[in-house]
Short mmCIF file of C-alpha atoms in Angstrom, two decimals:
data_model
loop_
_atom_site.label_atom_id
_atom_site.label_comp_id
_atom_site.label_asym_id
_atom_site.label_seq_id
_atom_site.Cartn_x
_atom_site.Cartn_y
_atom_site.Cartn_z
CA UNK A 1 136.25 -40.73 200.79
CA UNK A 2 138.20 -42.81 203.79
CA UNK A 3 137.33 -40.61 206.90
CA UNK A 4 133.23 -41.32 204.77
CA UNK A 5 133.72 -44.66 204.70
CA UNK A 6 134.77 -45.72 207.73
CA UNK A 7 131.76 -43.26 209.55
CA UNK A 8 129.20 -45.22 207.01
CA UNK A 9 131.22 -48.43 208.62
CA UNK A 10 131.03 -47.35 211.45
CA UNK A 11 127.15 -47.04 211.49
CA UNK A 12 126.28 -50.43 210.26
CA UNK A 13 127.85 -52.03 212.20
CA UNK A 14 126.12 -49.69 214.91
CA UNK A 15 122.61 -50.25 213.49
CA UNK A 16 122.26 -53.90 214.01
CA UNK A 17 122.98 -54.11 218.00
CA UNK A 18 120.61 -50.78 217.97
CA UNK A 19 118.00 -51.82 215.69
CA UNK A 20 117.66 -54.79 217.94
CA UNK A 21 118.01 -52.54 221.56
CA UNK A 22 119.02 -49.72 221.60
CA UNK A 23 115.59 -48.76 220.02
CA UNK A 24 113.49 -50.26 222.13
CA UNK A 25 116.20 -48.94 225.09
CA UNK A 26 115.64 -44.72 224.41
CA UNK A 27 111.54 -45.37 223.30
CA UNK A 28 109.48 -47.15 224.68
CA UNK A 29 107.11 -47.40 221.51
CA UNK A 30 109.75 -48.90 219.85
CA UNK A 31 109.82 -52.98 222.39
CA UNK A 32 107.85 -53.72 220.81
CA UNK A 33 108.32 -52.92 216.88
CA UNK A 34 108.20 -54.96 214.58
CA UNK A 35 111.11 -56.32 212.06
CA UNK A 36 110.06 -54.27 209.46
CA UNK A 37 109.96 -51.55 211.30
CA UNK A 38 113.40 -52.24 213.00
CA UNK A 39 114.58 -53.10 209.17
CA UNK A 40 113.63 -49.37 208.30
CA UNK A 41 115.10 -47.61 211.42
CA UNK A 42 118.37 -48.58 210.23
CA UNK A 43 119.18 -46.32 206.97
CA UNK A 44 118.91 -43.10 210.21
CA UNK A 45 121.01 -45.22 212.04
CA UNK A 46 124.14 -45.56 210.29
CA UNK A 47 123.66 -42.19 208.92
CA UNK A 48 122.77 -40.23 212.79
CA UNK A 49 124.81 -43.27 214.35
CA UNK A 50 126.93 -40.93 217.11
CA UNK A 51 123.31 -39.35 217.57
CA UNK A 52 121.35 -42.54 218.77
CA UNK A 53 124.91 -43.61 220.77
CA UNK A 54 123.95 -40.52 223.07
CA UNK A 55 120.65 -41.26 223.42
CA UNK A 56 121.26 -44.93 223.94
CA UNK A 57 123.93 -44.96 226.92
CA UNK A 58 122.20 -41.66 228.54
CA UNK A 59 118.83 -43.67 228.31
CA UNK A 60 120.86 -46.77 230.15
CA UNK A 61 122.07 -44.19 232.78
CA UNK A 62 118.64 -43.16 233.34
CA UNK A 63 117.27 -47.17 234.05
CA UNK A 64 120.29 -47.78 235.98
CA UNK A 65 120.62 -44.41 238.22
CA UNK B 1 108.50 -39.39 203.91
CA UNK B 2 107.35 -42.77 203.64
CA UNK B 3 106.69 -44.97 206.24
CA UNK B 4 103.42 -44.88 208.36
CA UNK B 5 104.19 -45.85 211.80
CA UNK B 6 101.69 -47.50 214.04
CA UNK B 7 101.45 -45.05 216.38
CA UNK B 8 98.81 -42.33 214.43
CA UNK B 9 95.40 -42.17 216.41
CA UNK B 10 92.76 -43.53 215.09
CA UNK B 11 90.76 -40.03 213.84
CA UNK B 12 90.16 -41.45 209.58
CA UNK B 13 88.39 -44.21 208.06
CA UNK B 14 90.02 -47.06 207.70
CA UNK B 15 93.05 -45.91 209.65
CA UNK B 16 94.30 -48.76 211.65
CA UNK B 17 93.46 -49.33 215.19
CA UNK B 18 95.38 -47.58 217.75
CA UNK B 19 98.63 -48.76 218.66
CA UNK B 20 101.61 -47.88 220.93
CA UNK B 21 104.17 -50.27 219.15
CA UNK B 22 105.97 -48.74 216.32
CA UNK B 23 105.18 -51.23 212.54
CA UNK B 24 106.86 -50.66 209.66
CA UNK B 25 103.85 -48.79 207.54
CA UNK B 26 100.84 -49.04 209.29
CA UNK B 27 98.48 -49.67 206.32
CA UNK B 28 95.35 -48.92 205.79
CA UNK B 29 92.93 -48.43 202.80
CA UNK B 30 93.43 -45.23 202.19
CA UNK B 31 97.64 -46.06 202.16
CA UNK B 32 96.53 -48.69 199.79
CA UNK B 33 95.19 -46.23 197.40
CA UNK B 34 97.17 -43.67 197.95
CA UNK B 35 100.43 -46.05 196.72
CA UNK B 36 99.10 -47.28 194.43
CA UNK B 37 98.38 -44.26 192.87
CA UNK B 38 102.32 -43.07 193.21
CA UNK B 39 102.97 -46.29 191.68
CA UNK B 40 100.33 -45.82 188.55
CA UNK B 41 101.22 -42.29 187.92
CA UNK B 42 105.44 -42.65 187.60
CA UNK B 43 104.83 -45.89 185.33
CA UNK B 44 102.34 -43.71 183.04
CA UNK B 45 105.46 -40.71 183.33
CA UNK B 46 108.14 -43.25 182.35
CA UNK B 47 106.26 -45.66 179.65
CA UNK B 48 104.83 -42.03 178.47
CA UNK B 49 108.56 -40.47 178.28
CA UNK B 50 110.10 -43.75 176.66
CA UNK B 51 107.37 -43.50 174.22
CA UNK B 52 107.91 -39.88 173.52
CA UNK B 53 112.10 -39.55 173.23
CA UNK B 54 111.93 -42.78 171.22
CA UNK B 55 109.90 -41.42 168.22
CA UNK B 56 111.83 -37.79 168.57
CA UNK B 57 115.33 -39.85 169.64
CA UNK B 58 115.24 -43.05 168.04
CA UNK B 59 118.83 -43.52 168.53
CA UNK B 60 118.63 -42.82 171.80
CA UNK B 61 121.17 -45.17 174.74
CA UNK B 62 119.19 -46.96 176.78
CA UNK B 63 121.43 -45.76 180.12
CA UNK B 64 120.62 -42.27 178.07
CA UNK B 65 116.87 -42.78 178.21
CA UNK B 66 116.78 -44.23 181.87
CA UNK B 67 119.28 -41.18 183.06
CA UNK B 68 116.51 -38.38 181.46
CA UNK B 69 113.88 -40.30 182.56
CA UNK B 70 114.32 -40.52 186.30
CA UNK B 71 115.39 -37.55 186.61
CA UNK B 72 112.90 -36.08 184.71
CA UNK B 73 110.77 -37.76 186.65
CA UNK B 74 112.59 -36.67 189.93
CA UNK B 75 112.47 -32.61 189.45
CA UNK B 76 108.52 -32.77 188.68
CA UNK B 77 107.94 -35.09 191.72
CA UNK B 78 110.17 -33.49 194.20
CA UNK B 79 108.64 -30.69 193.10
CA UNK B 80 104.65 -31.52 192.95
CA UNK B 81 105.54 -32.73 197.08
CA UNK B 82 106.28 -29.11 197.42
CA UNK B 83 102.78 -27.41 195.72
CA UNK B 84 101.69 -30.06 198.50
CA UNK B 85 101.85 -27.73 201.28
CA UNK B 86 101.09 -24.50 200.25
CA UNK B 87 97.61 -26.26 197.66
CA UNK B 88 96.89 -27.72 201.84
CA UNK B 89 96.95 -25.11 203.29
CA UNK B 90 94.27 -22.89 200.53
CA UNK B 91 91.94 -25.59 200.23
CA UNK B 92 91.19 -28.08 202.15
CA UNK B 93 90.00 -31.12 199.60
CA UNK B 94 94.45 -30.95 199.02
CA UNK B 95 94.53 -32.99 202.09
CA UNK B 96 94.42 -36.43 201.22
CA UNK B 97 97.29 -35.88 199.15
CA UNK B 98 99.13 -34.17 202.38
CA UNK B 99 98.36 -36.91 204.30
CA UNK B 100 100.91 -39.76 202.85
CA UNK B 101 103.05 -37.32 201.19
CA UNK B 102 105.95 -38.49 203.51
CA UNK B 103 105.61 -42.01 201.52
CA UNK B 104 105.43 -39.49 198.01
CA UNK B 105 108.95 -38.72 199.17
CA UNK B 106 110.70 -42.02 199.92
CA UNK B 107 109.43 -42.25 196.55
CA UNK B 108 111.23 -39.63 195.14
CA UNK B 109 114.39 -40.17 196.96
CA UNK B 110 114.55 -44.08 195.40
CA UNK B 111 114.47 -41.86 191.78
CA UNK B 112 116.69 -39.65 192.82
CA UNK B 113 118.37 -43.12 193.81
CA UNK B 114 118.21 -44.94 190.74
CA UNK B 115 119.28 -41.64 188.28
CA UNK B 116 122.20 -40.76 190.59
CA UNK B 117 123.25 -44.51 190.42
CA UNK B 118 122.98 -44.48 186.52
CA UNK B 119 124.42 -41.36 185.98
CA UNK B 120 127.51 -42.26 188.56
CA UNK B 121 128.27 -46.02 186.82
CA UNK B 122 127.33 -44.83 182.68
CA UNK B 123 130.48 -41.34 183.52
CA UNK B 124 132.13 -42.40 186.80
CA UNK B 125 132.65 -46.43 186.66
CA UNK B 126 135.01 -47.25 184.96
CA UNK B 127 138.08 -44.32 185.47
CA UNK B 128 141.09 -45.41 187.55
CA UNK B 129 138.94 -42.36 190.05
CA UNK B 130 136.73 -42.98 193.28
CA UNK B 131 133.37 -43.30 191.42
CA UNK B 132 132.01 -41.20 193.98
CA UNK B 133 135.83 -38.72 193.91
CA UNK B 134 134.91 -39.02 190.61
CA UNK B 135 131.35 -37.08 190.34
CA UNK B 136 132.89 -34.85 193.14
CA UNK B 137 135.11 -33.88 191.36
CA UNK B 138 134.81 -34.95 187.08
CA UNK B 139 132.93 -31.73 186.27
CA UNK B 140 135.80 -28.22 187.40
CA UNK B 141 135.72 -26.16 189.80
CA UNK B 142 133.02 -23.91 191.34
CA UNK B 143 135.41 -21.02 190.97
CA UNK B 144 136.25 -21.46 187.33
CA UNK B 145 137.08 -22.86 184.87
CA UNK B 146 136.16 -26.07 182.62
CA UNK B 147 132.61 -26.91 183.04
CA UNK B 148 130.03 -25.71 186.32
CA UNK B 149 130.26 -28.55 189.24
CA UNK B 150 126.71 -30.37 188.65
CA UNK B 151 126.99 -33.61 189.65
CA UNK B 152 127.52 -33.49 192.94
CA UNK B 153 124.85 -30.93 193.35
CA UNK B 154 123.03 -33.67 191.93
CA UNK B 155 125.43 -35.52 194.64
CA UNK B 156 123.60 -33.00 197.22
CA UNK B 157 119.95 -33.52 196.35
CA UNK B 158 120.51 -37.14 196.64
CA UNK B 159 122.21 -36.88 200.15
CA UNK B 160 118.83 -34.34 201.74
CA UNK B 161 116.84 -37.09 200.17
CA UNK B 162 118.01 -39.76 201.58
CA UNK B 163 118.15 -37.89 205.12
CA UNK B 164 114.89 -37.29 205.03
CA UNK B 165 113.47 -41.08 204.03
CA UNK B 166 115.05 -42.08 206.33
CA UNK B 167 113.92 -40.00 209.11
CA UNK B 168 110.48 -40.26 207.35
CA UNK B 169 109.23 -42.92 210.31
CA UNK B 170 107.45 -41.01 213.25
CA UNK B 171 110.69 -42.99 215.49
CA UNK B 172 112.82 -39.90 213.99
CA UNK B 173 110.01 -37.43 214.60
CA UNK B 174 109.88 -38.83 218.51
CA UNK B 175 112.57 -39.24 219.34
CA UNK B 176 114.88 -35.91 217.13
CA UNK B 177 112.43 -33.99 218.47
CA UNK B 178 109.43 -32.59 216.45
CA UNK B 179 111.46 -29.46 215.86
CA UNK B 180 114.51 -30.78 214.81
CA UNK B 181 112.94 -32.80 212.56
CA UNK B 182 110.67 -30.19 210.73
CA UNK B 183 113.92 -28.32 210.99
CA UNK B 184 115.70 -31.40 209.31
CA UNK B 185 112.36 -32.62 206.62
CA UNK B 186 113.19 -28.03 205.63
CA UNK B 187 115.78 -28.81 204.19
CA UNK B 188 114.08 -29.48 201.25
CA UNK B 189 113.59 -26.61 200.10
CA UNK B 190 117.85 -25.98 199.60
CA UNK B 191 117.82 -29.41 197.73
CA UNK B 192 115.30 -28.12 195.79
CA UNK B 193 117.59 -25.33 195.16
CA UNK B 194 120.79 -27.47 194.17
CA UNK B 195 118.73 -29.15 191.72
CA UNK B 196 117.00 -26.62 190.06
CA UNK B 197 120.81 -26.09 189.50
CA UNK B 198 121.86 -29.59 189.11
CA UNK B 199 119.34 -29.74 186.47
CA UNK B 200 119.65 -25.76 184.64
CA UNK B 201 122.72 -26.63 185.08
CA UNK B 202 123.48 -30.36 183.71
CA UNK B 203 121.30 -31.18 181.26
CA UNK B 204 120.08 -27.84 180.22
CA UNK B 205 122.84 -26.39 179.18
CA UNK B 206 123.06 -29.75 176.18
CA UNK B 207 122.24 -28.89 172.44
CA UNK B 208 118.89 -28.32 171.01
CA UNK B 209 116.96 -28.59 175.03
CA UNK B 210 117.42 -24.52 174.59
CA UNK B 211 113.26 -26.12 175.18
CA UNK B 212 113.98 -27.06 179.07
CA UNK B 213 114.68 -23.45 179.74
CA UNK B 214 110.66 -22.21 180.29
CA UNK B 215 109.92 -25.22 181.18
CA UNK B 216 111.72 -26.06 184.67
CA UNK B 217 111.80 -22.37 185.37
CA UNK B 218 108.05 -22.14 184.77
CA UNK B 219 107.44 -25.06 187.02
CA UNK B 220 110.46 -22.67 189.42
CA UNK B 221 107.97 -19.95 189.59
CA UNK B 222 104.92 -21.26 190.24
CA UNK B 223 106.81 -23.26 193.11
CA UNK B 224 108.09 -20.49 194.20
CA UNK B 225 105.12 -17.87 193.37
CA UNK B 226 102.49 -20.04 194.95
CA UNK B 227 104.45 -20.73 198.01
CA UNK B 228 104.75 -16.56 197.82
CA UNK B 229 100.48 -16.48 197.50
CA UNK B 230 99.89 -19.09 200.39
CA UNK B 231 102.57 -17.06 202.49
CA UNK B 232 100.17 -13.39 201.74
CA UNK B 233 96.88 -14.91 202.30
CA UNK B 234 97.65 -16.33 204.87
CA UNK B 235 99.31 -12.70 206.80
CA UNK B 236 96.36 -10.55 205.75
CA UNK B 237 94.14 -13.71 207.12
CA UNK B 238 95.90 -12.83 210.13
CA UNK B 239 95.28 -9.49 209.76
CA UNK B 240 92.05 -8.88 209.28
CA UNK B 241 90.86 -11.07 211.43
CA UNK B 242 92.84 -9.04 214.44
CA UNK B 243 91.46 -5.47 211.93
CA UNK B 244 88.50 -6.78 213.61
CA UNK B 245 89.48 -6.33 217.11
CA UNK B 246 90.97 -3.09 216.65
CA UNK B 247 94.11 -4.63 217.08
CA UNK B 248 94.47 -7.16 219.73
CA UNK B 249 96.95 -5.03 221.95
CA UNK B 250 95.05 -2.04 221.77
CA UNK B 251 91.16 -3.65 222.21
CA UNK B 252 92.97 -5.24 225.32
CA UNK B 253 93.99 -2.42 227.17
CA UNK B 254 90.63 -0.15 225.74
CA UNK B 255 87.67 -3.28 226.52
CA UNK B 256 89.28 -4.70 229.09
CA UNK B 257 87.39 -3.02 231.56
CA UNK B 258 84.70 -1.85 230.59
CA UNK B 259 84.28 -5.87 230.20
CA UNK B 260 86.05 -6.33 234.06
CA UNK B 261 82.44 -7.43 234.80
CA UNK B 262 82.43 -10.96 232.58
CA UNK B 263 86.30 -10.77 231.34
CA UNK B 264 89.47 -11.55 233.32
CA UNK B 265 91.85 -8.69 233.28
CA UNK B 266 94.31 -9.37 230.10
CA UNK B 267 92.04 -11.80 228.24
CA UNK B 268 92.73 -10.71 224.83
CA UNK B 269 89.38 -10.43 221.99
CA UNK B 270 89.31 -12.32 219.34
CA UNK B 271 86.95 -11.78 216.69
CA UNK B 272 86.13 -15.44 216.75
CA UNK B 273 81.61 -15.23 217.31
CA UNK B 274 81.43 -18.21 219.33
CA UNK B 275 77.82 -18.68 217.73
CA UNK B 276 79.24 -19.10 213.99
CA UNK B 277 82.02 -21.77 216.02
CA UNK B 278 79.56 -24.80 213.80
CA UNK B 279 79.85 -27.83 217.29
CA UNK B 280 82.50 -29.93 216.42
CA UNK B 281 84.72 -27.18 214.50
CA UNK B 282 87.29 -25.10 215.72
CA UNK B 283 87.74 -20.97 214.18
CA UNK B 284 91.90 -19.79 214.63
CA UNK B 285 92.67 -16.78 215.88
CA UNK B 286 95.84 -15.70 216.08
CA UNK B 287 97.85 -14.38 219.59
CA UNK B 288 100.84 -12.52 220.29
CA UNK B 289 102.51 -13.44 216.78
CA UNK B 290 100.94 -17.12 217.25
CA UNK B 291 98.10 -18.61 216.31
CA UNK B 292 95.10 -20.33 218.50
CA UNK B 293 92.56 -22.41 217.87
CA UNK B 294 89.14 -22.62 219.57
CA UNK B 295 87.07 -25.21 219.70
CA UNK B 296 83.37 -25.76 219.91
CA UNK B 297 82.48 -29.27 221.96
CA UNK B 298 79.08 -29.31 222.28
CA UNK B 299 78.45 -26.07 224.49
CA UNK B 300 81.48 -25.36 226.02
CA UNK B 301 84.27 -23.54 223.84
CA UNK B 302 87.80 -23.61 224.92
CA UNK B 303 90.96 -22.78 223.10
CA UNK B 304 94.44 -24.39 222.58
CA UNK B 305 97.64 -24.65 220.76
CA UNK B 306 96.64 -24.54 216.37
CA UNK B 307 100.23 -26.86 216.11
CA UNK B 308 100.42 -30.29 216.84
CA UNK B 309 103.03 -31.62 218.36
CA UNK B 310 103.80 -34.44 215.37
CA UNK B 311 104.15 -32.65 212.42
CA UNK B 312 103.25 -29.19 213.39
CA UNK B 313 99.48 -29.42 211.44
CA UNK B 314 97.49 -26.68 212.03
CA UNK B 315 94.72 -28.54 214.55
CA UNK B 316 91.88 -25.09 213.81
CA UNK B 317 91.59 -26.39 210.88
CA UNK B 318 90.24 -30.59 212.26
CA UNK B 319 86.94 -31.58 214.20
CA UNK B 320 86.24 -32.83 217.15
CA UNK B 321 86.28 -37.01 216.84
CA UNK B 322 85.51 -39.00 220.00
CA UNK B 323 85.46 -35.34 221.56
CA UNK B 324 89.05 -35.05 221.20
CA UNK B 325 90.76 -32.42 218.61
CA UNK B 326 91.96 -34.02 216.05
CA UNK B 327 94.55 -33.86 213.97
CA UNK B 328 93.70 -32.81 209.98
CA UNK B 329 97.48 -34.18 208.53
CA UNK B 330 97.75 -36.93 210.40
CA UNK B 331 94.94 -38.05 213.30
CA UNK B 332 97.23 -36.78 216.28
CA UNK B 333 94.33 -36.01 219.01
CA UNK B 334 94.57 -33.77 222.34
CA UNK B 335 92.20 -33.22 224.52
CA UNK B 336 90.55 -29.41 223.50
CA UNK B 337 90.11 -28.72 228.04
CA UNK B 338 93.51 -29.74 228.72
CA UNK B 339 95.42 -30.36 226.10
CA UNK B 340 96.25 -34.41 226.40
CA UNK B 341 96.66 -36.96 223.97
CA UNK B 342 94.60 -39.60 224.91
CA UNK B 343 96.81 -42.41 226.34
CA UNK B 344 98.85 -44.78 225.99
CA UNK B 345 100.65 -42.12 224.42
CA UNK B 346 101.63 -39.34 226.26
CA UNK B 347 102.46 -35.91 224.04
CA UNK B 348 100.16 -32.38 225.53
CA UNK B 349 99.36 -28.96 224.00
CA UNK B 350 99.70 -25.29 224.72
CA UNK B 351 95.48 -24.45 226.55
CA UNK B 352 94.98 -21.33 227.24
CA UNK B 353 91.93 -20.36 229.33
CA UNK B 354 88.36 -18.79 227.11
CA UNK B 355 85.72 -15.87 228.68
CA UNK B 356 82.26 -15.27 226.44
CA UNK B 357 81.27 -11.45 226.03
CA UNK B 358 79.38 -9.92 223.23
CA UNK B 359 79.43 -12.64 221.92
CA UNK B 360 82.52 -12.65 221.16
CA UNK B 361 85.40 -15.18 222.43
CA UNK B 362 87.80 -13.79 224.51
CA UNK B 363 91.42 -15.37 225.30
CA UNK B 364 94.06 -15.62 227.95
CA UNK B 365 97.38 -15.18 226.30
CA UNK B 366 99.05 -16.87 228.78
CA UNK B 367 99.24 -20.17 228.31
CA UNK B 368 98.28 -22.97 230.79
CA UNK B 369 100.55 -24.79 232.48
CA UNK B 370 101.43 -28.04 230.68
CA UNK B 371 98.64 -30.86 230.79
CA UNK B 372 96.23 -28.90 232.86
CA UNK B 373 92.54 -28.49 231.62
CA UNK B 374 91.79 -25.03 231.06
CA UNK B 375 89.31 -22.74 231.93
CA UNK B 376 85.93 -23.23 229.49
CA UNK B 377 82.99 -20.76 228.41
CA UNK B 378 79.45 -22.28 227.50
CA UNK B 379 77.24 -21.05 224.38
CA UNK B 380 74.43 -23.56 223.20
CA UNK B 381 74.77 -24.91 219.91
CA UNK B 382 74.22 -21.79 217.55
CA UNK B 383 70.40 -23.10 214.85
CA UNK B 384 70.14 -26.67 218.06
CA UNK B 385 65.92 -26.06 217.95
CA UNK B 386 66.23 -24.69 214.56
CA UNK B 387 64.53 -27.21 212.48
CA UNK B 388 65.69 -28.87 209.58
CA UNK B 389 65.40 -27.22 206.33
CA UNK B 390 62.27 -27.35 204.20
CA UNK B 391 60.31 -28.87 207.74
CA UNK B 392 57.81 -27.61 209.87
CA UNK B 393 57.83 -27.15 213.66
#
């Protein structure tokens, strides 16, 4: 239960910057996404945040190279 | 399941203009009607359930009533969702129901959430144990002792429905890849099995509820039976297509030489008569364990994969709109010759070279590199010169 709570809390913290910038970094179609769209991504990001973190890091690395 | 992006191509009356920017829901009149109908059906069900329950069990508590109403509604909704796919495969009349199925899925999750939240509050919130831990541990164990743990099965259903609802937007489809996304959403069948266990081992164990056994069993058998029937029907359809050509592989060997003058070596004969394809429509043919869709665009016959990149919808059952093959499920479009989605989209599907010999369509089973133009064949539009019925020439 504690591990689950920590996982969810970390996901909730990660979801905010991801909704603001991360989604657009990994998917060009999300760059001009509406606020409604960004809010709708939050539950999925909380659940799958490690995967999204990896994608965001890789997208950043691609942009720099 | 429930969010409609603005990334959907046009092609359906009332759809929003083509856009390449995500939005929460790409509303259209059809989607509004669909959601309104969902809400109306839910309200009618809950109202009828409440009225019948109060009439037959006047001393039932509000909490119990909410639990039973939402629980049974969730079961009905998930069963219906699972019926939509096979029904749409059997008859195109059900396609409008399938078109916005994701909204129905999100609504089902919300109903299940209310059910789960009330159950947790009513039975697990006042003890010393963490409520969620209590849900998972208070029923006894799977290995025996105490009641069979039906509540963890309900929790599994809720988790799966949450994951499906949370990843229902096309943003997730695009970024998890269609295969992973489809795999994730196919877990709904596991969730349904868990739901059957949750209902059968929980609610149906109470005294005086024996009548629910045949009802629940009947619904489950309908879902299972319709999937089985649809699978068998489609398999027969594929085999019948292959049988009419005498077996594709055998025909390739036997007839390729005879057709060498008009059909390049290696091509496979399908059972599709080019003249029988109406303008703007397609026909599906089995090809090496997969299915391909042969389309007519005017006099041009072309062949593409039958599987849409979006949600693997059956492209062969779609139509050519604005020069593009349009998926019947969600309106995604592809050029019938190159397999490319129109700009600004970048999806691509496999294309196959075709030829026509003795009126039948022959297909090269080796797909072209993605994005390259395929070899098409010419065939006059059947009946183009014929006068309309009732008129004289």
